[in-house]
Amino acid sequence: MKHFINLKDISRKDLRKIINDAKKRKIARKKLNNLDVDKGAPLKGKLLIQMFEKSSLRTRLSFYLAIKQLGGSALTLRPDELHLSKGGESIGDTAKILSNFGNAFMLRTSSDKKLEEFKKYLSIPIINGLSPSSHPTQILSDIFTVEEIKKKPISKLNIAWIGDSNNVLNSLITASIKFSFKLNIGCPKKYQPNKKIFNYIKNNKNKISIYSDAKNAAYRADVIFSDKVVSMNDKVNKVKKLNYFRKFRIDKKLMNIAKKDCIFLHCLPRGTEVNEDVFFSKQSKVWQQALNRVHVQKSILLYCFGKLR
Ligand code: CP
Ligand code: NVA
């Protein structure tokens, strides 16, 4: 049994194995319907319990389909209906019940500490479905999408991130170190990665550059990533923050600084950081990106269950 909390804690070899498995599985079920089960139903009889302390559309749907396609089932708990949130039941007791009734637990949370606390008490795998500091399932899936579209290992590509230093970028930074790809970050000085992340970058052999000018970051990029300027539960003055990012909007001009065949990716939901003529252009692959989460999450589940081929 293995947990999936942070890309940092997972070996390069296992991350690559997850992506390769997802590739094979996606091809193998080309003609199947959403709820048809993969050959061999590798997670038959298994229950994935999911809980979201923050909103979710894509992560919720993709994990549901992922476990179903592997032959198992999913149950989504509402945090406001558990004794954990209101009745004072401990994480330890809650974790014991989750472990007895379910086979894996996927948690989207407002607290990184809570993931670690659950991990301490669970005897089933826990998966981080987004936390304040990372969004690992998203980024692993995005690497899959980049390689699928570009038909090259990501280590041979220039990746740009134009946007806030948030959970998604943190996971992209870790991925850049794990998969050894060039990552140019374009972000206003005030919102550049914090000291902890900066030290992590410095202490690891990396190919990461940080620019306070979006054009420098986008120069000759194969892929431009962005995300909302204001994330969920981001307790900031929204108007002020959006103002800082005025020059970091993804528009046609910025896309033209990148390579001709550069693609645009965004985890969604979006805000005003990308213009509609880019978002709905041929270069934008955001719908394919969202759908791929099902395929990669299946392989993440199999990794957690020790059943990766
Ligand atoms: N990208 C992503 O995680 O989407 P949701 O917040 O809708 O799950
Ligand atoms: N950075 C965003 C990602 C949403 C999927 C957030 O945390 O709100």
Coordinates of C-alpha atoms and ligand atoms in Angstrom, one line a residue:
M1 CA 0.0 0.0 0.0
K2 CA 1.3 3.5 -0.9
H3 CA 0.1 7.0 -0.2
F4 CA 0.0 9.8 -2.9
I5 CA 0.4 13.1 -1.0
N6 CA 3.2 14.8 -2.7
L7 CA 5.3 14.2 -5.9
K8 CA 8.4 14.8 -3.8
D9 CA 7.9 11.6 -1.9
I10 CA 7.4 9.4 -5.0
S11 CA 10.4 8.0 -6.9
R12 CA 11.0 9.1 -10.5
K13 CA 10.7 5.5 -11.6
D14 CA 7.2 5.1 -10.0
L15 CA 6.0 8.5 -11.5
R16 CA 7.1 7.3 -14.9
K17 CA 5.5 3.9 -14.4
I18 CA 2.2 5.7 -13.5
I19 CA 2.3 7.7 -16.8
N20 CA 3.2 4.7 -18.9
D21 CA 0.4 2.6 -17.4
A22 CA -2.1 5.4 -18.1
K23 CA -1.0 5.5 -21.7
K24 CA -1.6 1.8 -22.2
R25 CA -4.9 1.9 -20.4
K26 CA -6.2 4.9 -22.4
I27 CA -5.4 3.2 -25.7
A28 CA -6.9 -0.1 -24.5
R29 CA -10.3 1.4 -23.8
K30 CA -10.7 3.7 -26.8
K31 CA -14.0 2.0 -27.8
L32 CA -15.5 1.6 -24.4
N33 CA -18.1 3.7 -22.6
N34 CA -17.4 5.8 -19.6
L35 CA -18.7 3.2 -17.2
D36 CA -17.3 0.1 -18.9
V37 CA -14.8 -1.7 -16.8
D38 CA -11.1 -2.2 -17.9
K39 CA -10.2 -5.8 -18.8
G40 CA -9.4 -7.8 -15.6
A41 CA -11.2 -5.3 -13.3
P42 CA -8.1 -4.8 -11.2
L43 CA -9.8 -3.0 -8.4
K44 CA -13.0 -5.1 -8.3
G45 CA -14.7 -4.9 -4.9
K46 CA -12.7 -1.9 -3.8
L47 CA -14.3 1.3 -2.4
L48 CA -12.8 4.7 -2.8
I49 CA -14.0 7.2 -0.3
Q50 CA -13.7 10.8 -1.4
M51 CA -14.1 14.0 0.7
F52 CA -13.9 17.6 -0.5
E53 CA -13.4 20.5 2.0
K54 CA -13.3 22.8 -1.1
S55 CA -15.2 22.9 -4.3
S56 CA -14.4 20.5 -7.1
L57 CA -15.9 19.5 -10.4
R58 CA -13.1 17.7 -12.3
T59 CA -11.3 15.9 -9.5
R60 CA -14.6 14.6 -8.2
L61 CA -15.8 13.3 -11.5
S62 CA -12.5 11.9 -12.7
F63 CA -11.9 10.0 -9.5
Y64 CA -15.4 8.6 -9.6
L65 CA -14.9 7.4 -13.2
A66 CA -11.4 6.2 -12.4
I67 CA -12.4 3.7 -9.7
K68 CA -15.5 2.6 -11.6
Q69 CA -13.4 1.8 -14.7
L70 CA -11.1 -0.3 -12.5
G71 CA -14.1 -2.3 -11.3
G72 CA -14.5 -0.6 -7.9
S73 CA -16.9 2.0 -6.6
A74 CA -16.8 5.4 -5.0
L75 CA -18.6 7.2 -2.2
T76 CA -18.4 10.9 -1.6
L77 CA -18.6 12.2 2.0
R78 CA -19.7 15.7 2.8
P79 CA -17.4 17.2 5.5
D80 CA -20.2 19.2 7.0
E81 CA -22.2 15.9 7.7
L82 CA -19.4 14.2 9.6
H83 CA -18.8 14.3 13.3
L84 CA -15.2 15.2 12.5
S85 CA -16.2 18.8 11.6
K86 CA -18.9 19.6 14.1
G87 CA -19.2 16.9 16.7
G88 CA -15.6 16.9 17.7
E89 CA -14.8 13.3 16.6
S90 CA -11.0 12.9 16.2
I91 CA -9.1 12.4 13.0
G92 CA -7.8 9.1 14.6
D93 CA -11.3 7.7 15.1
T94 CA -12.5 8.9 11.8
A95 CA -9.5 7.3 10.0
K96 CA -10.1 4.0 11.8
I97 CA -13.7 3.9 10.5
L98 CA -12.6 5.0 7.0
S99 CA -10.0 2.2 7.0
N100 CA -12.5 -0.4 8.1
F101 CA -15.2 0.5 5.6
G102 CA -13.2 1.7 2.6
N103 CA -10.1 0.8 0.7
A104 CA -8.7 4.2 -0.3
F105 CA -9.3 7.8 0.8
M106 CA -9.1 10.8 -1.5
L107 CA -9.1 14.1 0.4
R108 CA -9.2 17.7 -0.9
T109 CA -8.4 19.9 2.0
S110 CA -7.6 23.4 3.3
S111 CA -4.9 22.0 5.6
D112 CA -1.7 20.2 4.6
K113 CA -1.4 19.1 8.3
K114 CA -4.7 17.2 8.0
L115 CA -3.4 15.1 5.2
E116 CA -0.4 14.1 7.4
E117 CA -2.7 13.5 10.4
F118 CA -5.0 11.2 8.4
K119 CA -1.9 9.4 7.0
K120 CA -0.8 8.7 10.5
Y121 CA -4.0 6.9 11.5
L122 CA -5.2 5.3 8.2
S123 CA -4.4 1.8 7.2
I124 CA -5.5 2.5 3.7
P125 CA -3.9 4.7 1.1
I126 CA -4.6 8.5 1.2
I127 CA -4.5 10.6 -2.0
N128 CA -4.1 14.3 -2.0
G129 CA -6.8 15.8 -4.2
L130 CA -5.5 19.4 -3.8
S131 CA -4.1 21.1 -0.7
P132 CA -2.9 24.6 0.0
S133 CA 0.6 23.6 -0.9
S134 CA 0.2 21.2 -3.9
H135 CA -2.0 19.6 -6.5
P136 CA 0.0 16.5 -7.4
T137 CA -2.7 14.4 -9.3
Q138 CA -3.3 17.4 -11.6
I139 CA 0.3 17.9 -12.5
L140 CA 1.1 14.3 -13.1
S141 CA -1.9 14.2 -15.4
D142 CA -0.7 17.3 -17.2
I143 CA 2.7 15.7 -17.9
F144 CA 0.8 12.9 -19.5
T145 CA -1.2 15.4 -21.6
V146 CA 2.0 17.3 -22.7
E147 CA 3.7 14.1 -23.8
E148 CA 0.6 12.8 -25.5
I149 CA 0.2 16.0 -27.6
K150 CA 3.9 16.7 -28.2
K151 CA 4.8 13.0 -28.7
K152 CA 8.1 13.6 -26.8
P153 CA 9.4 13.1 -23.3
I154 CA 8.7 16.3 -21.3
S155 CA 12.5 16.5 -20.6
K156 CA 12.9 17.6 -24.2
L157 CA 10.5 20.5 -23.9
N158 CA 10.4 24.1 -22.7
I159 CA 7.6 24.6 -20.2
A160 CA 6.4 28.0 -19.1
W161 CA 4.1 28.9 -16.2
I162 CA 2.6 32.4 -16.4
G163 CA 0.7 33.1 -13.2
D164 CA 0.5 32.9 -9.4
S165 CA 2.9 31.0 -7.2
N166 CA 0.3 28.6 -5.9
N167 CA -0.4 24.9 -5.2
V168 CA -0.4 23.9 -8.9
L169 CA 2.9 25.7 -9.6
N170 CA 4.5 24.0 -6.5
S171 CA 3.6 20.6 -8.0
L172 CA 4.9 21.7 -11.4
I173 CA 8.2 22.8 -9.8
T174 CA 8.5 19.4 -8.1
A175 CA 7.7 17.7 -11.4
S176 CA 10.3 19.7 -13.2
I177 CA 12.9 18.4 -10.8
K178 CA 11.6 14.8 -10.9
F179 CA 11.2 14.7 -14.7
S180 CA 14.1 17.0 -15.5
F181 CA 12.3 19.5 -17.7
K182 CA 13.0 23.2 -18.3
L183 CA 10.5 25.4 -16.5
N184 CA 10.3 29.2 -16.9
I185 CA 8.1 30.9 -14.4
G186 CA 6.6 34.3 -15.2
C187 CA 5.1 36.1 -12.2
P188 CA 5.1 39.6 -10.6
K189 CA 8.0 39.9 -8.1
K190 CA 5.6 40.2 -5.2
Y191 CA 4.1 36.8 -6.0
Q192 CA 7.2 34.8 -6.7
P193 CA 7.6 31.4 -5.0
N194 CA 8.2 31.7 -1.2
K195 CA 11.4 31.1 0.6
K196 CA 10.7 27.4 1.3
I197 CA 10.0 26.7 -2.4
F198 CA 12.9 28.8 -3.5
N199 CA 15.3 26.9 -1.2
Y200 CA 13.9 23.6 -2.5
I201 CA 14.6 24.8 -6.1
K202 CA 18.1 25.9 -5.1
N203 CA 18.9 22.7 -3.3
N204 CA 18.0 20.4 -6.2
K205 CA 19.6 20.0 -9.5
N206 CA 17.1 22.0 -11.5
K207 CA 16.3 23.8 -14.8
I208 CA 14.0 26.4 -13.3
S209 CA 14.2 30.1 -14.0
I210 CA 12.0 32.8 -12.5
Y211 CA 11.1 36.0 -14.4
S212 CA 9.2 39.1 -13.5
D213 CA 8.3 39.7 -17.2
A214 CA 5.8 37.3 -18.8
K215 CA 7.5 37.7 -22.2
N216 CA 10.8 36.3 -21.0
A217 CA 9.1 33.3 -19.5
A218 CA 7.1 32.6 -22.6
Y219 CA 10.0 32.9 -25.0
R220 CA 10.3 29.8 -27.2
A221 CA 8.0 27.8 -24.9
D222 CA 6.4 24.5 -26.1
V223 CA 3.7 24.7 -23.5
I224 CA 2.3 27.7 -21.6
F225 CA 0.5 26.8 -18.4
S226 CA -1.7 29.2 -16.4
D227 CA -4.1 29.1 -13.4
K228 CA -6.5 31.5 -11.6
V229 CA -4.8 34.5 -10.0
V230 CA -7.0 34.1 -7.0
S231 CA -7.2 30.5 -5.8
M232 CA -9.9 29.0 -3.5
N233 CA -9.6 30.3 0.0
D234 CA -6.9 32.8 -1.1
K235 CA -7.5 35.5 1.6
V236 CA -6.3 38.5 -0.4
N237 CA -7.6 41.8 -1.7
K238 CA -8.7 40.4 -5.0
V239 CA -8.8 43.7 -6.9
K240 CA -5.3 44.5 -5.8
K241 CA -3.9 41.1 -6.6
L242 CA -5.6 41.0 -10.0
N243 CA -4.0 44.4 -10.7
Y244 CA -0.5 43.1 -10.0
F245 CA -1.2 40.4 -12.7
R246 CA -2.4 42.8 -15.3
K247 CA 0.7 42.3 -17.5
F248 CA 0.6 38.5 -17.0
R249 CA -2.6 37.8 -19.0
I250 CA -2.2 35.2 -21.7
D251 CA -3.1 36.8 -25.0
K252 CA -2.3 36.2 -28.6
K253 CA 0.7 38.4 -28.4
L254 CA 2.2 36.4 -25.6
M255 CA 1.4 33.1 -27.4
N256 CA 3.3 34.5 -30.4
I257 CA 6.5 34.9 -28.4
A258 CA 6.4 31.1 -27.7
K259 CA 7.0 28.5 -30.4
K260 CA 4.6 28.3 -33.3
D261 CA 3.1 25.0 -32.1
C262 CA 3.0 26.0 -28.5
I263 CA 0.0 24.7 -26.6
F264 CA -2.0 26.3 -23.8
L265 CA -2.9 24.4 -20.7
H266 CA -5.0 25.3 -17.7
C267 CA -6.2 23.1 -14.8
L268 CA -9.5 25.0 -14.7
P269 CA -11.7 26.6 -13.4
R270 CA -10.4 29.8 -15.1
G271 CA -10.6 33.4 -14.2
T272 CA -9.5 36.4 -16.3
E273 CA -5.9 35.3 -16.6
V274 CA -6.4 34.1 -20.2
N275 CA -8.2 35.9 -23.1
E276 CA -11.0 34.0 -24.8
D277 CA -9.3 34.1 -28.2
V278 CA -6.5 32.0 -26.7
F279 CA -8.7 29.9 -24.5
F280 CA -10.9 28.8 -27.4
S281 CA -8.1 28.7 -30.0
K282 CA -6.6 25.5 -31.6
Q283 CA -3.6 25.9 -29.4
S284 CA -5.7 25.5 -26.2
K285 CA -5.9 21.8 -25.1
V286 CA -7.7 22.4 -21.9
W287 CA -10.6 19.9 -22.5
Q288 CA -8.3 17.1 -23.4
Q289 CA -6.2 18.0 -20.4
A290 CA -9.3 17.7 -18.1
L291 CA -10.4 14.4 -19.5
N292 CA -7.0 12.9 -19.2
R293 CA -7.3 13.1 -15.4
V294 CA -9.5 10.0 -15.4
H295 CA -6.7 8.0 -17.1
V296 CA -3.9 9.1 -14.9
Q297 CA -5.9 8.8 -11.7
K298 CA -6.6 5.2 -12.5
S299 CA -2.9 4.5 -12.6
I300 CA -2.4 6.5 -9.4
L301 CA -5.0 4.3 -7.7
L302 CA -3.3 1.2 -9.0
Y303 CA 0.1 2.5 -7.7
C304 CA -1.5 3.1 -4.3
F305 CA -2.9 -0.5 -4.3
G306 CA 0.5 -1.9 -5.4
K307 CA -1.1 -3.1 -8.6
L308 CA 0.8 -1.1 -11.2
R309 CA 1.8 -3.3 -14.2
Ligands
CP1 N1 -8.5 21.2 -11.9 C1 -9.2 20.8 -10.8 O1 -8.7 20.2 -9.8 O2 -10.6 21.0 -11.0 P1 -11.7 20.9 -9.8 O3 -11.3 22.0 -8.8 O4 -13.0 21.2 -10.5 O5 -11.6 19.5 -9.2
NVA2 N1 -5.0 27.0 -7.7 C1 -6.3 26.6 -7.8 C2 -6.5 25.3 -8.4 C3 -7.9 24.8 -8.6 C4 -8.0 23.5 -9.2 C5 -7.0 26.6 -6.4 O1 -6.3 26.1 -5.4 O2 -8.0 27.1 -6.2

